[in-house]
Coordinates of C-alpha atoms in Angstrom, one line a residue:
X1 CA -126.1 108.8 -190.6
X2 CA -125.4 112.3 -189.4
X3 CA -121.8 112.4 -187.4
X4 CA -123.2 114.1 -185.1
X5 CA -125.7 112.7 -184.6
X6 CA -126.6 111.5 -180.4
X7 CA -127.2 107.9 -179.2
X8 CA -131.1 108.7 -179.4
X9 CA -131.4 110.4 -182.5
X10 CA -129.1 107.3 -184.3
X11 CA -132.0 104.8 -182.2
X12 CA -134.6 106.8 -184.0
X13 CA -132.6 107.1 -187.8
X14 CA -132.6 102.9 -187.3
X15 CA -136.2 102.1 -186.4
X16 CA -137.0 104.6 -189.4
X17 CA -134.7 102.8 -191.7
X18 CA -136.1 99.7 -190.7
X19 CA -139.4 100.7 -190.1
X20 CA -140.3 104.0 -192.3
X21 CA -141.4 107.2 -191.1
X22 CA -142.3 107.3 -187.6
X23 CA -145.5 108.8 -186.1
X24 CA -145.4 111.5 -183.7
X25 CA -146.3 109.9 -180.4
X26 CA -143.5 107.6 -181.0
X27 CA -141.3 109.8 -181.4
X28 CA -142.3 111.8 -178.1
X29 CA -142.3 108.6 -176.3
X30 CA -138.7 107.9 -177.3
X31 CA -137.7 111.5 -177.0
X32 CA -138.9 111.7 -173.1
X33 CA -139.3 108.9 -171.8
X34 CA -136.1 106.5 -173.3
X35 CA -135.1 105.0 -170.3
X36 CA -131.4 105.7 -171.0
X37 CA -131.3 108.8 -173.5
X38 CA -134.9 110.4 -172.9
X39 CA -135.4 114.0 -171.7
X40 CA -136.5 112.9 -168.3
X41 CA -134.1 110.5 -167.5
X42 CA -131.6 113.5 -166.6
X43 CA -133.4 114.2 -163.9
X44 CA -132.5 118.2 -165.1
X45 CA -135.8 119.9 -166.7
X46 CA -137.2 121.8 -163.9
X47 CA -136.5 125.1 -161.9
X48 CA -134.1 128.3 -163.3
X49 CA -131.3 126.4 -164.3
X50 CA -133.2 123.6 -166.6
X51 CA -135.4 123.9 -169.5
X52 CA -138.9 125.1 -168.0
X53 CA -140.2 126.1 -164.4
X54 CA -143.8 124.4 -163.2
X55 CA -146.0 126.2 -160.8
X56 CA -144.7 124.3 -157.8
X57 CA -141.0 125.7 -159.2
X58 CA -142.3 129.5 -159.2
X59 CA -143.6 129.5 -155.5
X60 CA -144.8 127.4 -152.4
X61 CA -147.7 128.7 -152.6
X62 CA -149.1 126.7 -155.3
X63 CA -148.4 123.6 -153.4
X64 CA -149.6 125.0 -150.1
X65 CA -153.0 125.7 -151.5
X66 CA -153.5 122.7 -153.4
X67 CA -152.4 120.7 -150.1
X68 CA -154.9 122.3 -148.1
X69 CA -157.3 121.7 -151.4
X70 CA -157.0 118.0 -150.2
X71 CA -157.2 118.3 -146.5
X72 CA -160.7 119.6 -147.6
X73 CA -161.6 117.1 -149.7
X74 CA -160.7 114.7 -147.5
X75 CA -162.7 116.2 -144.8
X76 CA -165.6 116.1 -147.0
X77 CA -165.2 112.4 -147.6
X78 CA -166.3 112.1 -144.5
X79 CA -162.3 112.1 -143.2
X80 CA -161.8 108.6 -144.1
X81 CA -159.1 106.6 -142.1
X82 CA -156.7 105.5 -145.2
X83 CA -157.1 107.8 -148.4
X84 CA -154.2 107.6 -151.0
X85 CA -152.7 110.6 -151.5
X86 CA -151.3 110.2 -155.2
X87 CA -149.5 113.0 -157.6
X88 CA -148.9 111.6 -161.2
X89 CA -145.7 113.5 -163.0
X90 CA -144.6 115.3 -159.4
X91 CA -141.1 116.4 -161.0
X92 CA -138.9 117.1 -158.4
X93 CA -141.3 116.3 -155.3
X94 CA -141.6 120.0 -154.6
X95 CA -145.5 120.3 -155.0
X96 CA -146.7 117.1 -152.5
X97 CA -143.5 118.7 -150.4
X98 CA -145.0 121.8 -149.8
X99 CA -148.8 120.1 -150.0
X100 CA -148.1 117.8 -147.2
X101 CA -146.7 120.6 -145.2
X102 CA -149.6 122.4 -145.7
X103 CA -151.9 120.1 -144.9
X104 CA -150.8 119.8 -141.5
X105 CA -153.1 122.9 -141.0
X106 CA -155.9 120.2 -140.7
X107 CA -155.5 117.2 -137.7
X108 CA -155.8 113.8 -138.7
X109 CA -155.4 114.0 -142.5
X110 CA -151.8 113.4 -142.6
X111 CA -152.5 110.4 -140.3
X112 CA -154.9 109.1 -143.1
X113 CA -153.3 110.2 -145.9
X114 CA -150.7 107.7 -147.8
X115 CA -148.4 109.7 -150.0
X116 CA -147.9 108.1 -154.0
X117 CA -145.5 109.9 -156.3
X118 CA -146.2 108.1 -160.0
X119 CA -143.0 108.8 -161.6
X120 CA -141.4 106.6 -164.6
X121 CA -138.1 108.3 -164.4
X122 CA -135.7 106.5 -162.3
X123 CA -133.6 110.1 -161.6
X124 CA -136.6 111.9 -161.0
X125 CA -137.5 109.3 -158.2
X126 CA -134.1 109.5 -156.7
X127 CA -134.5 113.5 -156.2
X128 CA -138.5 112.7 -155.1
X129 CA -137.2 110.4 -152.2
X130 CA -135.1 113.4 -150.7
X131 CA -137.9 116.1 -151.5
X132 CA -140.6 113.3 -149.8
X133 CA -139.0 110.4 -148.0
X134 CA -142.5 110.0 -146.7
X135 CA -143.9 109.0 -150.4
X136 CA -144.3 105.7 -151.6
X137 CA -143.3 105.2 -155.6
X138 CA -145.0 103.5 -158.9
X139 CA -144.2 104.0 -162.1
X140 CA -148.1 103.9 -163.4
X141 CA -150.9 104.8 -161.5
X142 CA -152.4 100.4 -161.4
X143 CA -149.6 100.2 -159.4
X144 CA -150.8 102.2 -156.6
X145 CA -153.2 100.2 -154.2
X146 CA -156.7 100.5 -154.5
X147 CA -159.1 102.8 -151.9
X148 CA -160.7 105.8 -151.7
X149 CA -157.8 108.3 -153.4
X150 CA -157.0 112.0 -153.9
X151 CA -155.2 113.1 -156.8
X152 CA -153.1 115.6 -158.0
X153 CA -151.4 116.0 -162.0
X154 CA -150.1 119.5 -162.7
X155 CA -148.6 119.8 -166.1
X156 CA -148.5 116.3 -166.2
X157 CA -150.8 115.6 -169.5
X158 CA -149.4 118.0 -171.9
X159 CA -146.0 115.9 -171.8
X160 CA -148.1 112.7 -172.8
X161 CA -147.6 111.6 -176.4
X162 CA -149.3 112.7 -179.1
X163 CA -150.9 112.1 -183.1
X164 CA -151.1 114.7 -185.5
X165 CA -153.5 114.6 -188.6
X166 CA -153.0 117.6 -191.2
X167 CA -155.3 118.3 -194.0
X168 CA -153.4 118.3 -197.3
X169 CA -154.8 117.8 -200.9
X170 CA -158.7 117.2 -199.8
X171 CA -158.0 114.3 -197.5
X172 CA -156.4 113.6 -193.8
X173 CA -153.0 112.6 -193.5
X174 CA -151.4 111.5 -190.1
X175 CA -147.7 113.9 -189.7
X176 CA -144.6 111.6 -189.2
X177 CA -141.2 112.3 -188.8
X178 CA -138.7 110.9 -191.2
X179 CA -135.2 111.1 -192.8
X180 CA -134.5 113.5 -195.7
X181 CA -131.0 114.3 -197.1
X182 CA -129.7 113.6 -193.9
X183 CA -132.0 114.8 -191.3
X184 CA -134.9 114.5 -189.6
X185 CA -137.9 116.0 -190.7
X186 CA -141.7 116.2 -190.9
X187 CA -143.7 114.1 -193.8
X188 CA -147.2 112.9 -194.0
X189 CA -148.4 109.7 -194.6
X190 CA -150.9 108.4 -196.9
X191 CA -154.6 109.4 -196.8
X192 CA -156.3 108.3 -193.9
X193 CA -159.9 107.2 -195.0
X194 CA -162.0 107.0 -191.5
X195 CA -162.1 108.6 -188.1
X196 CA -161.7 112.0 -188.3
X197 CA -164.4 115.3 -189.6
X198 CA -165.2 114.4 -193.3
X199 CA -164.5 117.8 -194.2
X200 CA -161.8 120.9 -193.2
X201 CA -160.0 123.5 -195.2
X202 CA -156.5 122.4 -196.1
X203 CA -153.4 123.2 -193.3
X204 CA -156.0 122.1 -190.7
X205 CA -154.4 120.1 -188.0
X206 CA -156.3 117.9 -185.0
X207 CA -154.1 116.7 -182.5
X208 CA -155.4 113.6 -180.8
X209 CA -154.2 111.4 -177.4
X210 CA -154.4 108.0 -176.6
X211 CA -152.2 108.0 -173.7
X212 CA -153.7 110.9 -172.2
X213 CA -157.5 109.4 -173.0
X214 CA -156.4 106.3 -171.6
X215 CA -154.9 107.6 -167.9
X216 CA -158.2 109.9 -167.9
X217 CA -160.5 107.1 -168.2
X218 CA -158.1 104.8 -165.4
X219 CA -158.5 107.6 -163.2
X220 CA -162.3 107.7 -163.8
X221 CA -162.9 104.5 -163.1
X222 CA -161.0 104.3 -159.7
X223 CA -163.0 107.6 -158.2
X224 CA -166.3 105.6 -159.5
X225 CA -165.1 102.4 -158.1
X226 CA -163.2 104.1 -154.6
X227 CA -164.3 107.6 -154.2
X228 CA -162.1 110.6 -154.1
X229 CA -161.2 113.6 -156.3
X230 CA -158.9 114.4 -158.7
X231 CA -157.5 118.0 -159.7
X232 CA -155.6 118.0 -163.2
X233 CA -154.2 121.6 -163.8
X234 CA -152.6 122.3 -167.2
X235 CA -152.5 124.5 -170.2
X236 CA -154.4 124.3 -173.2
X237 CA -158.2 125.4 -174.6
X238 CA -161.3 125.1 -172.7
X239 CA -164.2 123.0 -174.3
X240 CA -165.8 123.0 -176.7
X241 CA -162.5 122.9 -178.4
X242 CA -161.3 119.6 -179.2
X243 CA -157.5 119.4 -180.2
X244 CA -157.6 121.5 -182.7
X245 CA -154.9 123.2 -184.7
X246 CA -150.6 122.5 -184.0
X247 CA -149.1 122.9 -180.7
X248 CA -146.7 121.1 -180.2
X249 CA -144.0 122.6 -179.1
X250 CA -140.2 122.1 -177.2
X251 CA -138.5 124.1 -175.0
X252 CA -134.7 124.2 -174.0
X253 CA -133.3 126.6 -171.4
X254 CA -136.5 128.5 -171.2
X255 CA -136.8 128.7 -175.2
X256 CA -138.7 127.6 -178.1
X257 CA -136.6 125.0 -179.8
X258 CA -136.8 122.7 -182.8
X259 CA -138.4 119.3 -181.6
X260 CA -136.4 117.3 -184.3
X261 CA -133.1 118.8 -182.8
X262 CA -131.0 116.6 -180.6
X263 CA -134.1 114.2 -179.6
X264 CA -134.0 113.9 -176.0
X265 CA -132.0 116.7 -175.5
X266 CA -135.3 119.4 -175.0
X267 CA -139.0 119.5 -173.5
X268 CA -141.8 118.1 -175.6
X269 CA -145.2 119.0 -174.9
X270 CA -148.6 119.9 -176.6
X271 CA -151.7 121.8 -175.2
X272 CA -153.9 119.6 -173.4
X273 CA -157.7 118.5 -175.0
X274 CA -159.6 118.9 -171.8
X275 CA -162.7 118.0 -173.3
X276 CA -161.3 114.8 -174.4
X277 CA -159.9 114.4 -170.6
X278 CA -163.4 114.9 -169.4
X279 CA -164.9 112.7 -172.1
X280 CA -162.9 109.8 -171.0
X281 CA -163.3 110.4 -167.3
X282 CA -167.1 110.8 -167.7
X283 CA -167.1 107.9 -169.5
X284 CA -165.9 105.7 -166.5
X285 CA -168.7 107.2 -163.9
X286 CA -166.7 109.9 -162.3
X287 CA -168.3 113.3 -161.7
X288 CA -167.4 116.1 -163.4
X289 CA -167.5 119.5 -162.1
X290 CA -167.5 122.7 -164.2
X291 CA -163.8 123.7 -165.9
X292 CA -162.4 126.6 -164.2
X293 CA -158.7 128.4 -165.1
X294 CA -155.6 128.5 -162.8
X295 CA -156.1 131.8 -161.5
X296 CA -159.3 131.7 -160.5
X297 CA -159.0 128.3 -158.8
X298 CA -156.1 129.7 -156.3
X299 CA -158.0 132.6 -156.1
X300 CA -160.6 131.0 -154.8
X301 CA -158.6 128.9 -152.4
X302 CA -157.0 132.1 -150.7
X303 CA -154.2 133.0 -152.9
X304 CA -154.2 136.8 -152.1
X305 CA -154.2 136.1 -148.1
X306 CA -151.3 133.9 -148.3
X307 CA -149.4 136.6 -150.6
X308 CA -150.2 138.3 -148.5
X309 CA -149.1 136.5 -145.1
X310 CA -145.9 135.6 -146.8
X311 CA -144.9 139.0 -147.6
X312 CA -145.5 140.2 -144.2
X313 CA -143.3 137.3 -142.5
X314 CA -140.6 137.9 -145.5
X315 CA -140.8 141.8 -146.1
X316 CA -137.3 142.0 -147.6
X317 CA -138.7 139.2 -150.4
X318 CA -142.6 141.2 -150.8
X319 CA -142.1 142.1 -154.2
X320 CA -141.0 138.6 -155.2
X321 CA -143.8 136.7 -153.2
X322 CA -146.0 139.3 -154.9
X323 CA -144.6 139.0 -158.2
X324 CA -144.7 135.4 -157.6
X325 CA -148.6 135.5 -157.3
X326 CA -149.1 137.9 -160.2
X327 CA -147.2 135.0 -162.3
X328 CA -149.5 132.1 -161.0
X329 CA -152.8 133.4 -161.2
X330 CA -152.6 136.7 -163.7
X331 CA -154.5 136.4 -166.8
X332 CA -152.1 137.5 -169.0
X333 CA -149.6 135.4 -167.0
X334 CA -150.8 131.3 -165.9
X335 CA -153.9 132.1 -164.7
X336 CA -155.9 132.2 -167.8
X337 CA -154.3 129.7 -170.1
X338 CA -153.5 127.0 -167.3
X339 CA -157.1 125.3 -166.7
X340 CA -157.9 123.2 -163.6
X341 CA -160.2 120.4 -164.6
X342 CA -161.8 118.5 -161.3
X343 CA -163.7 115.2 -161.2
X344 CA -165.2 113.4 -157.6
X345 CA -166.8 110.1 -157.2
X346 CA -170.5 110.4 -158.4
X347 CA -171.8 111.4 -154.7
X348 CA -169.8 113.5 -153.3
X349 CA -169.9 117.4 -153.1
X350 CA -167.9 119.8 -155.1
X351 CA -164.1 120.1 -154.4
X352 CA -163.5 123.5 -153.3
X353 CA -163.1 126.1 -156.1
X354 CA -165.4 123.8 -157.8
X355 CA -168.9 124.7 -156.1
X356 CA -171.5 127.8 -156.9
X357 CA -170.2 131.0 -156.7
X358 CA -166.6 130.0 -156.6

């Protein structure tokens, strides 16, 4: 074992000695979400001063509009007297903090609504109770209660664990992470004979999630079964691509860094499959509406006007609120590689952004 190696990385050296190699979405699952030594039980990852900054981080805005996203909804639910009001991943609270302010805009929905915040890290809940006293906690989404729910998940799926297949020597073999001369590194296992195309050039990779397949289809099956609407917004490739090609990546203080380096100590992710996302939800009875990107969602729900507004309450801060907007919603910025991917239960109108000629 490596002397310098961390108390993760020498938990991950002895489950491959005793073990062998290790597969990928293992790995990820010990690398974020170790209870003790994972990447998110720091509690440090978001904003300026951590590894990455999420929409919510960048400006209020993105929360505000999303907030008022739900009010909507809710409203055409039919304005329901309890709806669950449920974020998965929230980070730091700031998004539902700034949606729930919002939302205020319409009367009665905060009355309905009942704040969740699905979090598994116990720091991350800790700073979530001071963003959102308000909010109720789970740490997986069956915990929540049951009833008609709106939900929120930004860049919430693309930390989810993931497999790797690569195409070497005519046949599929599934990427895992090992121990050579000392160190971690990438291997392949043996051929894999069934479950993936009979046929790509060699070097291909498919990327393929259980996890994320498996909270898709839980969230599916409670808008069928309860009614609601869900609004997933991450990066990754609109259908009809299907997790296709390597993309995993990590990030540490706002650059790309080796995932095998100091597990724990750096941000995991991979772009999200959204058709696989819709397939699962689809597949519960949910109704999907058509995928949009980032950009044009906020557009849509008024992003320009509240620039707009905000610069002209806060002129000595316009060119940041502006530069702020440009970030979110610019195509060469968010607003083209973030999708937002929006499901109902089967009767119920589009979400706005969602309907014709949005």
């Amino acid at each position: 074992m490596s002397g310098g190696a961390g108390p993760l990385e020498a938990l991950i050296r002895a489950e491959i000695a005793a073990e062998g190699p290790m597969r990928l979405d293992r790995y990820m699952a010990l690398c974020l979400g170790h209870p003790e030594h994972g990447y998110y039980a720091r509690g440090e990852a978001f904003g300026a001063a951590g590894d990455f900054t999420t929409a919510p981080e960048i400006s209020q805005m993105f929360g505000e509009l999303l907030g008022l996203w739900c009010a909507q909804v809710w409203l055409d639910m039919g304005a329901p007297g309890r709806v669950i009001l449920a974020e998965l991943g929230p980070g730091r609270g700031a998004m539902m903090a700034d949606a729930l302010r919002a939302a205020r805009a319409l009367p009665g929905f905060l009355d309905a609504a009942e704040p969740w915040l699905v979090e598994t890290s116990p720091a991350l809940r800790a700073l979530q109770r001071r963003s959102v006293p308000a909010a109720q906690g789970a740490g997986r989404l069956a915990e929540v209660p049951r009833g008609p729910i709106i939900l929120l998940a930004n860049e919430f799926f693309d930390a989810l664990p993931i497999r790797q297949f690569v195409r070497a020597g005519g046949a599929w073999r599934e990427r895992r992470v090992g121990v050579v001369e000392g160190a971690l590194a990438w291997g392949l296992g043996p051929p894999l004979a069934e479950g993936l195309p009979p046929s790509a050039p060699n070097g291909a990779v498919l990327e393929r999630s259980a996890a994320s397949e498996a909270v898709a289809a839980e969230i599916g099956a409670r808008l069928a079964a309860d009614g609601g609407a869900a609004l997933v917004v991450d990066y990754g490739a609109a259908p009809p691509a299907t997790g296709g090609g390597d993309t995993l990546q990590a990030l540490r203080r706002h650059a790309p860094a080796d995932p095998l380096a100091e597990p724990g100590g750096a941000d995991i992710t991979a772009h999200v499959d959204f058709a696989a996302l819709a397939g699962a939800i689809a597949a519960q009875g949910a109704r999907l509406w058509p995928l949009t990107t980032q950009g044009a969602l906020l557009g849509a729900l008024g992003l320009a006007p509240r620039a707009a507004a905000l610069a002209a309450a806060r002129p000595d801060r316009a060119a940041d609120i502006f530069a702020q907007r440009d970030r979110l919603a610019a195509p060469e910025q968010m607003g083209r590689l973030f999708k937002a991917l929006a499901a109902t239960g089967p009767e119920q109108p589009p979400p706005p952004g969602f309907g014709p000629g949005e």
